[in-house]
Each structure stands twice: as C-alpha cells, then as structure tokens.
Amino acid sequence: MPFYTLGVESSCDETAAAVLESNHTLRSNVVFSQADLHACYGGVVPEVASRNHVLKVAPVVQAALDGAGLRLGDLSLIGATCGPGLNGPLLVGLSVAQGLAFSLDVPFVAVNHLEGHLFAHCLSFPDVEPPLLALLVSGGHTQLVNVSAWGHYEVLGSTRDDAAGEAFDKAGKLMGLGYPAGPQLDKLAQGGDPDAVAFPRPMLKQGYDFSFSGLKTAVRYFVEDHPATPLVDLAASFQAAVVEVLVHKLFAAARGYHQETLVVVGGVAANSGLRKQLNLRAQREGRRVYYPDAKLCADNAAMIAACARYRYATFAERSPLNLLALPALTLPTSACA
Ligand code: KG4
Ligand code: ZN
C-alpha cells in the first residue's frame, strides 16, 4: 500500500505544495514564488504575502496532486509548516492543511521550517545519514547545527542580527539590485575581483555565532564614498567576505565536533562562490560536503513533506488540528519537542 504525504509551505513569500511517496520519492514539487509581487517594496510585505497565499494555496495544492497523478482521497498524511515565519502567511498554509486533514480523516504533522530545511538534504542524499554538521543559510536564518540523529539538534551558533541571505539582499539593494538580490549578486560576483574591496569579516574568529549587519553598513559607506567602483568588484568583494566567514565557522565546528560529513541547506546554499570555497576546503581537509538539489535549497514543500513523514513514521507524531502558527519557533533539541 503506497504512503503519500502532502506537504504545504507558506512561511514567507513562497506558496508551495508537494507530494512525497514513502520516504524519499518526490512525486511533485510545486512552488509559486511571490518575489515579483514584493520586488517593488524591496522586501516581503507580510499583509501582501498573506493575501496572495490565500489566492494561491488551493491551486498550488491541486497542481501538486495533479503532478503526482493523485486525488485528495489518496493522501495518507498531511504536513505543513507551523513556524518560524510570518504569522499571517503561516496561518494560511497551516489552516488549509489542518482543514484537509480533518475532512480526509488523515493524520496531520506540524513541521518546524528550520528542521524542514535540514530534510531537504534527506531528499537529495537519502543514504548520507547523521551524525553530521549542518550549516543552514537562508533569508531568515543562519545557524550551525550539530545533528547527532534526525530529530536531535544542537545549535552551535546563530546570527546575532541579519541572516546571510538577508545580508545578500540588503547589500544587493545598496548596489541597485532588485529583490531578492542574492542570486543576481552571485552572478555579478563571478565576473568581479574578490580582493578589490577589503570588506570586514565580522566575528571571524569569535566562536560559532555570526553577525552580518555591520558588513551591510560597510557596503553602504563604501558605495557612498566610492560610487565609481565597478559593480562586479563590489559584488565579488562582498560575497568573498560572507563566504569566508561561513566557510571558516563551518570548518572550525567540523574540527571541534569531529564531524566528517557537512551539509549546507537553505537558499544561500545555492551560492556558487560558497560552494566553490567549501568544496576546496573539504577536499583539503578530507571531509565531505553536500548540498541539496538547487530546487530544494530554497523554500519548498518537498522538505516539509519529508520532515512530516519522518516524524510520523519514527515518533508516531500527530499535531493538533487547532494548533496556531508559531512565528518565533526555534529548532527542537530533542526528538519529540
Ligand atoms: O531558504 P530561502 O528560500 O528562504 C528562507 O527561508 O529565508 O532563502 C532565500 C534567501 C534570499 O535571501 C536569497 O537572496 C538567498 O536565499 N539566495 C542566495 C542565492 N540564491 C538565493 N544568496 C546568495 N547566492 C545565491 N545564489
Ligand atoms: Zn526557509
């Protein structure tokens, strides 16, 4: 008897739904990005995001079912992101998933978005199991996580201010790039000189926490004082600063916690400069570094379905159908948090 999990994600500006068969077979993965709708504001406007999730969630769920060749009645489990994220947007996907679970009489599992990002790795590399060290780098979070087993997480360090993706977006905005600036900045950086501007490497040798807001300010002052600097050099120099900090801390933690297997997830895991430096360093140190497929790095519902399926199958977890959104949720430290 096949087991189909529907995942729903709506924590920020992506309305997403996916169908997973058993543990790792992705039958469909639909993402509607609202990025274009927020671009004119230079960032995500929560109320605009909520309203567009309401408009898109039903067609996106239907598209995920159609893509999988299934009907609602074929589903065995429903999982949805309950936090962290924006309250209004979270409530949309969560309520729809809870309503579907109630009407279909199937179990429901509320998924922590951060744990979901970690499960993107499982979908791409099902055989690469913990123990491992994960670097979660997205628009909302930057965390170094020691994963002793799925469900058991020790957060070694987090950002004290801006997330890495947020820093890319804000620095890109100062360079005149549209939202989200990360992917554009990455492309520009490939044609620039990373040593052109000596931007600071914040908190480089100070433990496992991160701080990127000062770097953004440094970009701001530099752009004001040196308006003629080629954009490609600005982009390459900024990216080199972020990448050096991320790579240094990940490998320092790998040494400190004796981890051979390194996993990088979240939207910034798609960054070409980051991947290049991580691969070089991993080769030098004899460690292995893994990144999910590009479509699983950024926000998606496949990772939410995978996490829900794991928690249901392993811990028999079921979440209440009246659970509210948890905008400030943190990564659970024990399996049944
Ligand atoms: O994981 P994600 O889709 O959403 C959150 O959970 O935040 O990450 C989105 C972030 C954005 O800040 C975006 O600019 C950044 O990931 N990003 C990149 C790249 N692709 C996406 N940053 C740098 N280089 C990239 N290639
Ligand atoms: Zn995310």
Short mmCIF file of N, CA and C and ligand atoms in Angstrom, two decimals, residues 14 113 117 138-140 165-166 168-169 180-183 186 266-268 270-271 297-299, ligand 1:
data_model
loop_
_atom_site.label_atom_id
_atom_site.label_comp_id
_atom_site.label_asym_id
_atom_site.label_seq_id
_atom_site.Cartn_x
_atom_site.Cartn_y
_atom_site.Cartn_z
N GLU A 14 6.76 32.18 -0.46
CA GLU A 14 6.54 31.09 -1.40
C GLU A 14 5.31 30.31 -0.97
N HIS A 113 9.94 24.82 10.22
CA HIS A 113 10.53 25.18 8.92
C HIS A 113 12.05 24.93 8.90
N HIS A 117 14.19 22.50 6.40
CA HIS A 117 15.37 22.77 5.55
C HIS A 117 16.39 21.63 5.67
N SER A 138 19.79 30.88 5.09
CA SER A 138 18.63 31.28 4.29
C SER A 138 18.42 32.78 4.42
N GLY A 139 17.27 33.24 3.93
CA GLY A 139 16.97 34.66 4.04
C GLY A 139 16.59 35.05 5.46
N GLY A 140 16.14 34.09 6.25
CA GLY A 140 15.69 34.39 7.60
C GLY A 140 16.60 33.84 8.69
N GLY A 165 21.37 35.38 3.96
CA GLY A 165 20.59 35.74 2.77
C GLY A 165 20.08 37.17 2.85
N GLU A 166 19.71 37.56 4.05
CA GLU A 166 19.23 38.94 4.27
C GLU A 166 20.36 39.92 3.95
N PHE A 168 22.84 39.39 1.85
CA PHE A 168 22.95 39.44 0.38
C PHE A 168 21.88 40.38 -0.19
N ASP A 169 20.65 40.25 0.32
CA ASP A 169 19.55 41.05 -0.23
C ASP A 169 19.74 42.53 0.06
N PRO A 180 14.70 39.37 -4.85
CA PRO A 180 15.80 39.15 -3.91
C PRO A 180 17.14 39.27 -4.63
N ALA A 181 18.09 39.94 -4.01
CA ALA A 181 19.33 40.28 -4.70
C ALA A 181 20.35 39.13 -4.70
N GLY A 182 20.17 38.15 -3.79
CA GLY A 182 21.18 37.09 -3.65
C GLY A 182 21.62 36.44 -4.96
N PRO A 183 20.66 35.88 -5.73
CA PRO A 183 21.07 35.20 -6.96
C PRO A 183 21.73 36.14 -7.97
N ASP A 186 25.26 36.94 -6.82
CA ASP A 186 26.09 35.76 -7.09
C ASP A 186 26.59 35.78 -8.54
N GLY A 266 19.32 25.62 2.70
CA GLY A 266 18.76 26.98 2.70
C GLY A 266 19.11 27.68 1.40
N GLY A 267 18.41 28.78 1.12
CA GLY A 267 18.57 29.47 -0.16
C GLY A 267 20.01 29.82 -0.51
N VAL A 268 20.80 30.25 0.49
CA VAL A 268 22.18 30.68 0.21
C VAL A 268 23.09 29.49 -0.15
N ALA A 270 22.74 27.76 -2.48
CA ALA A 270 22.86 27.76 -3.95
C ALA A 270 24.00 28.66 -4.42
N ASN A 271 24.59 29.44 -3.52
CA ASN A 271 25.61 30.41 -3.93
C ASN A 271 26.86 29.74 -4.51
N CYS A 297 17.01 23.76 -2.23
CA CYS A 297 17.74 24.68 -1.33
C CYS A 297 16.80 25.76 -0.82
N ALA A 298 16.10 26.41 -1.74
CA ALA A 298 15.20 27.50 -1.35
C ALA A 298 13.92 26.91 -0.74
N ASP A 299 13.03 27.79 -0.25
CA ASP A 299 11.81 27.31 0.39
C ASP A 299 10.98 26.46 -0.56
O1 KG4 B 1 15.68 29.41 2.05
P1 KG4 B 1 15.10 30.59 1.37
O2 KG4 B 1 14.36 30.37 0.07
O3 KG4 B 1 14.07 31.34 2.28
C1 KG4 B 1 14.17 31.49 3.66
O4 KG4 B 1 13.84 30.54 4.39
O5 KG4 B 1 14.62 32.59 4.02
O6 KG4 B 1 16.28 31.64 1.14
C2 KG4 B 1 16.09 32.82 0.43
C3 KG4 B 1 17.37 33.63 0.52
C4 KG4 B 1 17.24 35.02 -0.05
O7 KG4 B 1 17.80 35.93 0.85
C5 KG4 B 1 18.04 34.93 -1.35
O8 KG4 B 1 18.62 36.16 -1.73
C6 KG4 B 1 19.11 33.94 -0.95
O9 KG4 B 1 18.42 32.96 -0.19
N1 KG4 B 1 19.75 33.31 -2.13
C7 KG4 B 1 21.04 33.48 -2.46
C8 KG4 B 1 21.25 32.74 -3.66
N2 KG4 B 1 20.07 32.15 -4.00
C9 KG4 B 1 19.15 32.51 -3.05
N3 KG4 B 1 22.02 34.16 -1.86
C10 KG4 B 1 23.22 34.14 -2.43
N4 KG4 B 1 23.51 33.48 -3.57
C11 KG4 B 1 22.56 32.76 -4.22
N5 KG4 B 1 22.85 32.10 -5.34
#
